[in-house]
Short mmCIF file of C-alpha atoms and ligand atoms in Angstrom, two decimals:
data_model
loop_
_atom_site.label_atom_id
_atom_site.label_comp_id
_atom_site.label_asym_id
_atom_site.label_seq_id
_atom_site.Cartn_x
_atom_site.Cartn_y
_atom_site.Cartn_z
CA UNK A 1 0.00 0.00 0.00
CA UNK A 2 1.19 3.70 -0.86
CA UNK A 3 0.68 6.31 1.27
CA UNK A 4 -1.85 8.59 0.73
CA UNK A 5 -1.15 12.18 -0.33
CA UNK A 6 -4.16 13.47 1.81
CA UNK A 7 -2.33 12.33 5.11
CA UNK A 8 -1.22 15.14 7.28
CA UNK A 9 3.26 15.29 6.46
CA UNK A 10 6.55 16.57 8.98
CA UNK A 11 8.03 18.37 6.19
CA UNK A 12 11.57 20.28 6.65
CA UNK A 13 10.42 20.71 10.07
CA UNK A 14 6.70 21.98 9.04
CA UNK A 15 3.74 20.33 10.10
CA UNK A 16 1.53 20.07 7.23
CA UNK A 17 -2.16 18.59 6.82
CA UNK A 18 -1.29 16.72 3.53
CA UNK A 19 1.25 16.70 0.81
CA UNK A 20 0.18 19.19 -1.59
CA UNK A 21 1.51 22.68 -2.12
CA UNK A 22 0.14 25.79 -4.70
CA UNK A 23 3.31 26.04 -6.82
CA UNK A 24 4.65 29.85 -6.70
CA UNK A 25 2.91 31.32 -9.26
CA UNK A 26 3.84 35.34 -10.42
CA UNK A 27 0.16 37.12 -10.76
CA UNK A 28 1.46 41.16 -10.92
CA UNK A 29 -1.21 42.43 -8.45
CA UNK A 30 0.39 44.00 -5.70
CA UNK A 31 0.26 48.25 -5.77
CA UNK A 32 3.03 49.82 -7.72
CA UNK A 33 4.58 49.97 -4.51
CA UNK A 34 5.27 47.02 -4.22
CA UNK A 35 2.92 46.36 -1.53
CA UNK A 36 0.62 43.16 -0.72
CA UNK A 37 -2.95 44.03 -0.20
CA UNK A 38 -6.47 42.80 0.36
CA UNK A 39 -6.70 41.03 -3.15
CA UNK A 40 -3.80 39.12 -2.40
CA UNK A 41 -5.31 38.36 0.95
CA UNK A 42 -8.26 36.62 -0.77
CA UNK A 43 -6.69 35.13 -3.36
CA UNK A 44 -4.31 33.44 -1.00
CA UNK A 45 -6.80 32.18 1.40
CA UNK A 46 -8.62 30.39 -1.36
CA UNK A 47 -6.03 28.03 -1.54
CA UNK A 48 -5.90 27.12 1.82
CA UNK A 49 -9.27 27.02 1.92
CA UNK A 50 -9.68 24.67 -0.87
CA UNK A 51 -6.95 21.94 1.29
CA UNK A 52 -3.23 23.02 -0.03
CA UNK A 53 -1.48 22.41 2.98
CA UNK A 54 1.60 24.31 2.28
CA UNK A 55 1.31 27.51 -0.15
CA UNK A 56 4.39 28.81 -1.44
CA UNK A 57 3.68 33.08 -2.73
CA UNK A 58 4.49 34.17 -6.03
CA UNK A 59 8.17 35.14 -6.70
CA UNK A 60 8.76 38.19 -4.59
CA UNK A 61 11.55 41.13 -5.17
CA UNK A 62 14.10 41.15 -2.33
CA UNK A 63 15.45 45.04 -2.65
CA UNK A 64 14.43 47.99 -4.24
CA UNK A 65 17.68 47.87 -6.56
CA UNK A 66 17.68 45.47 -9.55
CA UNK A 67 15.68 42.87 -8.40
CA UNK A 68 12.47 43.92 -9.48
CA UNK A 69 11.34 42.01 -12.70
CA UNK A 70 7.88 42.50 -12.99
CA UNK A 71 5.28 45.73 -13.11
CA UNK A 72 3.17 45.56 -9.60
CA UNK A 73 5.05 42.70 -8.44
CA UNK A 74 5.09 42.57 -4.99
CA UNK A 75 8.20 42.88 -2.37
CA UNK A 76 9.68 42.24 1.11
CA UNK A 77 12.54 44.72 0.86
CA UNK A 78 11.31 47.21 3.44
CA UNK A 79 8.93 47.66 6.50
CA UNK A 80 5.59 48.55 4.65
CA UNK A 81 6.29 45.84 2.10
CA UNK A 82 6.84 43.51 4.86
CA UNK A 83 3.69 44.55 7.08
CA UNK A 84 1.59 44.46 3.89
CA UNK A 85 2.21 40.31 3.99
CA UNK A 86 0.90 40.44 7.69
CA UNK A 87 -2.87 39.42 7.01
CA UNK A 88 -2.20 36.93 4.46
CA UNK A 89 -0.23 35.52 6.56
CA UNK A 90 -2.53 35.38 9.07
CA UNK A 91 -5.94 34.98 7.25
CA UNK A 92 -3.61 31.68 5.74
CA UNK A 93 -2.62 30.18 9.11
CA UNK A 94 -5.82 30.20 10.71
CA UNK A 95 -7.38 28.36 7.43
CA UNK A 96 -5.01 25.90 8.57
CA UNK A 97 -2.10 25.92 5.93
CA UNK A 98 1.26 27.10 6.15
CA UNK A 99 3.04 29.26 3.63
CA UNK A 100 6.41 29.90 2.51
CA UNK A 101 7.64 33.56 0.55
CA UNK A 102 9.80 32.77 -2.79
CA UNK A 103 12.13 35.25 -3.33
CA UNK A 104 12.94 35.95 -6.62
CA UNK A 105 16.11 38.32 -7.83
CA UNK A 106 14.80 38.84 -11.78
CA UNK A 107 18.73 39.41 -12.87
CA UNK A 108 18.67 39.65 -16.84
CA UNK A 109 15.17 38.39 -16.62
CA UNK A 110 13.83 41.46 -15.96
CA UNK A 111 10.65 43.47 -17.90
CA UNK A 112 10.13 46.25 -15.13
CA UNK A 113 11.76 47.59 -12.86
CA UNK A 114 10.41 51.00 -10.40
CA UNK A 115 14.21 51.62 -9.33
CA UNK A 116 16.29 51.37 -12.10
CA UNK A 117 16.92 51.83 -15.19
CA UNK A 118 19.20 48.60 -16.56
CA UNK A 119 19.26 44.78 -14.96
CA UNK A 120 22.21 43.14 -13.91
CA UNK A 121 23.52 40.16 -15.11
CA UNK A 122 26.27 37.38 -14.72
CA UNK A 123 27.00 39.04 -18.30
CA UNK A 124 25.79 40.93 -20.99
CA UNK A 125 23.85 37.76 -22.15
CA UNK A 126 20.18 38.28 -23.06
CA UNK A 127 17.44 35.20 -21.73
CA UNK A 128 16.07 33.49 -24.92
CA UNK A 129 13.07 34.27 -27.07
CA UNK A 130 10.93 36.99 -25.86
CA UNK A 131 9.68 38.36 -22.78
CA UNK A 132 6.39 37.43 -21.65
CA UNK A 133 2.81 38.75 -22.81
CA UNK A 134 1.46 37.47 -19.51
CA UNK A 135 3.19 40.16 -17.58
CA UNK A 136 3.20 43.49 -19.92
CA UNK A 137 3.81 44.29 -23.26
CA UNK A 138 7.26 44.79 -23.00
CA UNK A 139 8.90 43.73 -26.74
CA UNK A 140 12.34 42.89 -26.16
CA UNK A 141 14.80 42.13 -23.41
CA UNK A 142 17.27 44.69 -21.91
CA UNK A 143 20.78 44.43 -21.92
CA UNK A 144 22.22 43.86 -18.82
CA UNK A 145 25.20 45.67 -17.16
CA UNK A 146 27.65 42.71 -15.55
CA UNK A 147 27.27 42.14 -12.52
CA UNK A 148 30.65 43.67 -10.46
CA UNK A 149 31.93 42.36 -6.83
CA UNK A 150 29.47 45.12 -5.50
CA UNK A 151 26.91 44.14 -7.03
CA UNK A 152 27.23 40.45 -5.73
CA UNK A 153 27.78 41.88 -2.44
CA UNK A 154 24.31 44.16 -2.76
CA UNK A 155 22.51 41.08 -4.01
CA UNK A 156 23.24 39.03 -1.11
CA UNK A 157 22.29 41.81 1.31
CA UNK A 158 19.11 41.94 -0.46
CA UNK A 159 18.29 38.66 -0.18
CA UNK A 160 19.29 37.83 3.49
CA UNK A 161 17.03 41.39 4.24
CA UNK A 162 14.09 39.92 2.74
CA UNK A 163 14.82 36.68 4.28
CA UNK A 164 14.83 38.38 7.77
CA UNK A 165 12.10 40.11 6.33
CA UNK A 166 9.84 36.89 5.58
CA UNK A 167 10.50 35.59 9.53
CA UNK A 168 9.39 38.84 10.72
CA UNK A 169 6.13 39.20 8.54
CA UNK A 170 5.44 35.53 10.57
CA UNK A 171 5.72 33.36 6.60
CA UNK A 172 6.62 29.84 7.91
CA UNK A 173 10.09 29.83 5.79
CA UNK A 174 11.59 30.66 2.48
CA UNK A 175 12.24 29.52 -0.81
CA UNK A 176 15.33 30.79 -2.81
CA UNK A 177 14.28 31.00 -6.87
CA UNK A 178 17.22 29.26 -8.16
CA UNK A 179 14.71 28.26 -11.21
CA UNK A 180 13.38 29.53 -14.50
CA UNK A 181 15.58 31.83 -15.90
CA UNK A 182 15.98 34.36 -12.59
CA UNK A 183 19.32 35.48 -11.43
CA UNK A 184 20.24 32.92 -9.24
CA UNK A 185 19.24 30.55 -11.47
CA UNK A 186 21.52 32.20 -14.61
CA UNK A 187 24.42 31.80 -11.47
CA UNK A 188 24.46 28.26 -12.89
CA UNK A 189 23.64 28.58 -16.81
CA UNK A 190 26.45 28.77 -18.72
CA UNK A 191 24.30 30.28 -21.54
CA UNK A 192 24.41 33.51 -18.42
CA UNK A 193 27.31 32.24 -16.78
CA UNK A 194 30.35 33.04 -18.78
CA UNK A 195 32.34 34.47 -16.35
CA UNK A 196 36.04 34.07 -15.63
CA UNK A 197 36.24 34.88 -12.05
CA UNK A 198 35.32 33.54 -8.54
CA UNK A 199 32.15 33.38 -9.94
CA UNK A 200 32.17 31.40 -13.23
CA UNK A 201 33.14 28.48 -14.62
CA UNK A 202 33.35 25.17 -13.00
CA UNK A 203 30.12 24.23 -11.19
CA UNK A 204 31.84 24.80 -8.05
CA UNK A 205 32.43 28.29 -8.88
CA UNK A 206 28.96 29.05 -10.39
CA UNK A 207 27.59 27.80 -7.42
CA UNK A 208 29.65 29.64 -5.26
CA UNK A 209 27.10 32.76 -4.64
CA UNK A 210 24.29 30.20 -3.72
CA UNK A 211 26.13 27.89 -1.35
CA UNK A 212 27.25 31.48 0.59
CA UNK A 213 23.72 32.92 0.56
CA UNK A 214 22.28 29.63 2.04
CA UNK A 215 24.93 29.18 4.59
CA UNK A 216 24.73 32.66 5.58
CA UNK A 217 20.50 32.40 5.24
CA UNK A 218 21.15 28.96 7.60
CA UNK A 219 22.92 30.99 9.95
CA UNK A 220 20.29 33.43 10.78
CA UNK A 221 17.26 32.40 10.59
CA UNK A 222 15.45 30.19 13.44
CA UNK A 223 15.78 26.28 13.57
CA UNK A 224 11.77 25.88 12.66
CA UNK A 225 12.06 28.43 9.78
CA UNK A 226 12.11 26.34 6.13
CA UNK A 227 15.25 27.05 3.97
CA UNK A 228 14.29 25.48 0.67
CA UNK A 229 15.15 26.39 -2.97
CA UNK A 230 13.87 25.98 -6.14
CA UNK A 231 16.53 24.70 -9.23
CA UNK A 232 15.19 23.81 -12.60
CA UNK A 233 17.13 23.44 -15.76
CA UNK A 234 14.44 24.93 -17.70
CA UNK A 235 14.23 28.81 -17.79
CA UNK A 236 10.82 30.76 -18.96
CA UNK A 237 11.70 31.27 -22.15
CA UNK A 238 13.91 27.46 -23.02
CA UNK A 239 12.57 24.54 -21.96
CA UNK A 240 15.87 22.60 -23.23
CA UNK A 241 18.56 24.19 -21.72
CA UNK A 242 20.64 21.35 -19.78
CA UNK A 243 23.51 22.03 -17.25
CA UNK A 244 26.89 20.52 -18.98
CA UNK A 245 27.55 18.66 -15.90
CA UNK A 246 24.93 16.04 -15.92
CA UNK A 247 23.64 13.96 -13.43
CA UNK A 248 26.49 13.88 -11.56
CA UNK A 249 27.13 17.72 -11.30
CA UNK A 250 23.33 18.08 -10.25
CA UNK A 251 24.00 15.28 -7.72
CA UNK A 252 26.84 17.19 -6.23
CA UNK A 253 24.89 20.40 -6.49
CA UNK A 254 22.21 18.45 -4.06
CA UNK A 255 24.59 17.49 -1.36
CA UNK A 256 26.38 20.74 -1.40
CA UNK A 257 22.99 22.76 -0.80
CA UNK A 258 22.85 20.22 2.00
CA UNK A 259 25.89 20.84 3.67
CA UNK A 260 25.22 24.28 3.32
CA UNK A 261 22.13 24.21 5.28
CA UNK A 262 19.01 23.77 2.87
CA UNK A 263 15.99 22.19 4.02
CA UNK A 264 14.36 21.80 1.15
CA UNK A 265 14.68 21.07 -2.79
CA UNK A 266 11.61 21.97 -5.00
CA UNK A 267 12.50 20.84 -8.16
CA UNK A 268 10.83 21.95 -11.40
CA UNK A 269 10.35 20.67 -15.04
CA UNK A 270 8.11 21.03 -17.72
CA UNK A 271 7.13 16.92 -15.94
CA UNK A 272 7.80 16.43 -12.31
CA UNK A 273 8.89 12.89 -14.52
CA UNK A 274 11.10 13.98 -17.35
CA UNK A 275 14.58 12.93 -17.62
CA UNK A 276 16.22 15.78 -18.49
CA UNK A 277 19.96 15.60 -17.00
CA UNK A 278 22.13 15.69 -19.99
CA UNK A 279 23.12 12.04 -19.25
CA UNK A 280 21.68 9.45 -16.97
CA UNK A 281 17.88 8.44 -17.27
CA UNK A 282 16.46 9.94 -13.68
CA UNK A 283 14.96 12.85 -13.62
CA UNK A 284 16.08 16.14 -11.41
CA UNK A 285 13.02 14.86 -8.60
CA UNK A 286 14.41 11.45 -8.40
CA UNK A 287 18.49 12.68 -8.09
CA UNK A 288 17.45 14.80 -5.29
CA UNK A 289 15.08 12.23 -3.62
CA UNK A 290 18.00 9.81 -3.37
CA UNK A 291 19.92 12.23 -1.29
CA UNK A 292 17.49 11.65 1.42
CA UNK A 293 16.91 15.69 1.43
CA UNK A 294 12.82 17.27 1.82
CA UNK A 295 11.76 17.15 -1.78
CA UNK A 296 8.76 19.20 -3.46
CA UNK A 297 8.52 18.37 -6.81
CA UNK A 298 6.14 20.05 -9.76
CA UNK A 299 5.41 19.86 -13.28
CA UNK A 300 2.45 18.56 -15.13
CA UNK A 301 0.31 17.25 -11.86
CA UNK A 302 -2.95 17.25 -12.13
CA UNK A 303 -6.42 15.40 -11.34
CA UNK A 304 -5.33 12.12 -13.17
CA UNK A 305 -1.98 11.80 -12.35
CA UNK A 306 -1.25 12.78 -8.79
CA UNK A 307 -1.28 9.27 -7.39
CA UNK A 308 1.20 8.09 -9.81
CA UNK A 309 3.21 11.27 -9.09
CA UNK A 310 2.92 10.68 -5.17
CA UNK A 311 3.94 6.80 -5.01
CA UNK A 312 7.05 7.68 -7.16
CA UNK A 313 8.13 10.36 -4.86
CA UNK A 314 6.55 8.94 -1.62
CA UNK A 315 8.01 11.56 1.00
CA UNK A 316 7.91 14.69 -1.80
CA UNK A 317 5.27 17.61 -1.20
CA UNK A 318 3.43 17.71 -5.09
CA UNK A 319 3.34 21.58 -5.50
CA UNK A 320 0.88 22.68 -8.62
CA UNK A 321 0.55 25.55 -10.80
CA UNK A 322 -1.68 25.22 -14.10
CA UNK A 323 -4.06 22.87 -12.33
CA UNK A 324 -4.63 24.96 -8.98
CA UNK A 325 -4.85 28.25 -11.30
CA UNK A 326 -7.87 26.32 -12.43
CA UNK A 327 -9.06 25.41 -9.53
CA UNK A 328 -7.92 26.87 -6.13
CA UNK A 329 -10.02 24.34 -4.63
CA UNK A 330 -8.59 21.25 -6.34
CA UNK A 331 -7.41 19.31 -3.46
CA UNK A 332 -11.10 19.78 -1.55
CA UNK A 333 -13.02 18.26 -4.47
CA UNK A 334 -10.36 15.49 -5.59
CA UNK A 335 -10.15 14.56 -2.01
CA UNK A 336 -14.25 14.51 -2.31
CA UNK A 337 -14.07 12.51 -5.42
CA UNK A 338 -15.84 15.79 -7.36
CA UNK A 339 -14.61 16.75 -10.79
CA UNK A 340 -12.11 19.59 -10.91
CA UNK A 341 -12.01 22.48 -13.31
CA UNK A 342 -9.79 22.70 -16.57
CA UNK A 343 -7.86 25.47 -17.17
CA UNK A 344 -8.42 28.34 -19.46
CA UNK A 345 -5.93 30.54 -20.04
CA UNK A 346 -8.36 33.46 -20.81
CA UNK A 347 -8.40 33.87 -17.74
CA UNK A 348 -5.35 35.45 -17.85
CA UNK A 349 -5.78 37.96 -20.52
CA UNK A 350 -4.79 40.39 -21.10
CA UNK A 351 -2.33 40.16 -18.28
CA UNK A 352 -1.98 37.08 -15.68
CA UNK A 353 -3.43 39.29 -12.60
CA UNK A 354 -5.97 38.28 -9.97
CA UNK A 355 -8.16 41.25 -11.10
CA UNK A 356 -8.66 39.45 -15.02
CA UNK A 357 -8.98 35.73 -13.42
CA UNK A 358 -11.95 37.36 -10.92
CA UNK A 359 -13.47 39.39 -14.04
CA UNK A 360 -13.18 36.21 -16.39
CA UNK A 361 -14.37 33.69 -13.22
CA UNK A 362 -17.70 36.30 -12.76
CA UNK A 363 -18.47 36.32 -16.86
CA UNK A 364 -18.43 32.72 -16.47
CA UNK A 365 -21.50 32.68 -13.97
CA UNK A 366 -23.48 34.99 -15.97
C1 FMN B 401 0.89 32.36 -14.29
C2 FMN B 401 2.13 31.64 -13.83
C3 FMN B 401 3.05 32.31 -13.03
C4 FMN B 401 4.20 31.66 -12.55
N1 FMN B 401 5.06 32.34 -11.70
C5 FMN B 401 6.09 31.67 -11.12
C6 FMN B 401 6.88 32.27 -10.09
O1 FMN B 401 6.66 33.41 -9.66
N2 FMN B 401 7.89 31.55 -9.56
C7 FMN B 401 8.17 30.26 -9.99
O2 FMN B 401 9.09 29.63 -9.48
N3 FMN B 401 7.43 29.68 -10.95
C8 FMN B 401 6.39 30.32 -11.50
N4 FMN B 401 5.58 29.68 -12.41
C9 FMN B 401 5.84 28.27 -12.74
C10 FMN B 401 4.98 27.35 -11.91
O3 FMN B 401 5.31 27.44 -10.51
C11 FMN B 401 5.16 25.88 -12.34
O4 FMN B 401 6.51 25.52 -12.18
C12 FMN B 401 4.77 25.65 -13.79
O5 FMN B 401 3.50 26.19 -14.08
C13 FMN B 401 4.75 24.14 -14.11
O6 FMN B 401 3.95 23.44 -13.18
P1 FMN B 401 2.44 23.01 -13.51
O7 FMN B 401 2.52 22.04 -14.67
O8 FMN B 401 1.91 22.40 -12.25
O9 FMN B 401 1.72 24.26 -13.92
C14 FMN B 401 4.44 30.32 -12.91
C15 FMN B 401 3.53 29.66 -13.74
C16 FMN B 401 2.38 30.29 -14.18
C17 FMN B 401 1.39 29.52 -15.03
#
């Protein structure tokens, strides 16, 4: 017998009420400021209220420099920003769940930014393709100014303020955005990463900046506050990009972040299944599993796969994006044996904010 998803988990030191988790999920609706408010509060608490046990917030900006990517995302880089994630927070605890801030440095990846005027980057590298409709009509990427030893320096400040930030504002831990094409992330492409100093090159050395922040992150935070991250090969805009180290880099990468102090590896792909390591037949969920570290993995889950999904990764959180978008209260009904909701992504037209799904939802009654 397999255990069942729905049982109530000990996860990196979290109590949670079963195994799933709303997958961080950027939906622009914060004030220009940078501010949570009441919309967020109730979009939020519908997950919790529809049985995620663990919800983990949309990628947040970590100081008012460079790490903005987004128009009217939202931020934990100073007092207000931080009070302003008080009542969800709170409205999300006492529906029972726990939830965890993502904090997300945009680097290159960046379409807006209130503070200034050019990203920063490992190099002068571009991402791929074209930035995304979803989140403004921005036509082309900036180019980056390289990032200098001051810069490295400002970034980690940033991130171990909104880190410090996230504890105060009462979130139940944090996870790092190492995933998808944002800065930390482009630390370890070597399509971003062509750098010739401490900070490029081998693995090791594009690593470097991460292993610091988390040992630093490890050393200041509380004992019950989560330290996870979240590492994909995949970025927004290239869904084949593959690390040239392979299984065995990604492997070392794992035990590293260990050493360092993680509790927790969410690992992405475009299938929580796919095996996408540039040798070897596992897949990024099933190298990290074997290391015996907490595990959330995502991609693809939905109503008719989950099980599977859960018995291969029987200690892993399943964290979902398209199929909670569709329906926040997925877990309640699937748990109740009700049908679920497809998705339809005009709900998030002409931008991917909580103000077009809530129009689009109310049309849908009339
Ligand atoms: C509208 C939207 C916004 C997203 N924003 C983020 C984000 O802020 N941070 C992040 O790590 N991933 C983000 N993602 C990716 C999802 O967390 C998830 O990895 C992806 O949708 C694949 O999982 P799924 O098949 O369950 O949807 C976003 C996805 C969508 C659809």
């Amino acid at each position: 017998m397999f255990d069942s998803p729905f049982d109530a988990v000990d996860f990196a030191g979290l109590r949670l009420r079963n195994r799933f988790a709303l997958a961080p999920m950027t939906r622009v609706s914060a004030e220009a400021n940078g501010r949570a408010n009441a919309a967020m509060v109730d979009h939020y608490v519908r997950y919790a209220k529809g049985g995620f046990g663990l919800l983990i917030t949309e990628g947040i900006y970590p100081d008012q420099a460079a790490s903005q990517g987004y128009a009217y995302q939202p931020g934990l880089a100073d007092a207000l920003q931080t009070e302003s994630w008080v009542p969800i927070v709170k409205a999300v605890h006492a529906a029972d769940s726990k939830i965890i801030a993502q904090i997300m440095h945009a680097g290159a990846q960046l379409q807006y930014n209130r503070y200034v005027d050019q990203p920063i980057g490992l190099t002068e590298q571009k991402p791929m393709a074209k930035p995304l409709g979803l989140y403004g009509d921005q036509e082309a990427w900036f180019e980056p100014k390289p990032m200098t030893e001051t810069d490295f320096d400002q970034v980690m400040n940033g991130f171990l303020g909104a880190i410090r930030n996230a504890q105060a504002a009462g979130f139940d831990g944090v996870e790092l955005h190492g995933a998808n094409g944002y800065l930390l992330n482009q630390m370890l492409s070597t399509h971003f990463n062509t750098r010739e100093d401490k900070f490029g090159g081998s693995l090791e050395k594009r690593a470097k900046f991460i292993l610091d922040l988390v040992k630093s992150a490890r050393e200041m935070v509380d004992n019950d506050f989560a330290l996870g991250i979240r590492l994909s090969q995949i970025t927004i805009t290239d869904q084949d990009y593959q690390w040239p180290e392979g299984e065995e880099g990604f492997a070392w990468l794992v035990q590293a972040l260990t050493d360092a102090g993680i509790d927790f590896i969410h690992t992405t792909d475009t299938s929580a299944d796919r095996a996408s390591l540039r040798d070897g037949d596992r897949s990024l969920a099933e190298v990290v599993q074997d290391t015996g570290v907490a595990l959330i993995v995502n991609g693809g889950i939905n109503d008719e796969n989950y099980q599977d999904v859960a018995n291969s990764y029987p200690d892993a959180l399943l964290a979902l994006g398209k199929a909670a978008l569709a329906d926040p209260a997925f877990v309640r009904k699937i748990q109740g044996g009700e049908p679920v909701d497809a998705l339809d992504f005009a709900m998030l037209q002409p931008i991917a904010n909580v103000e077009n799904e809530m129009r689009w939802r109310a049309d849908q009654k009339d």
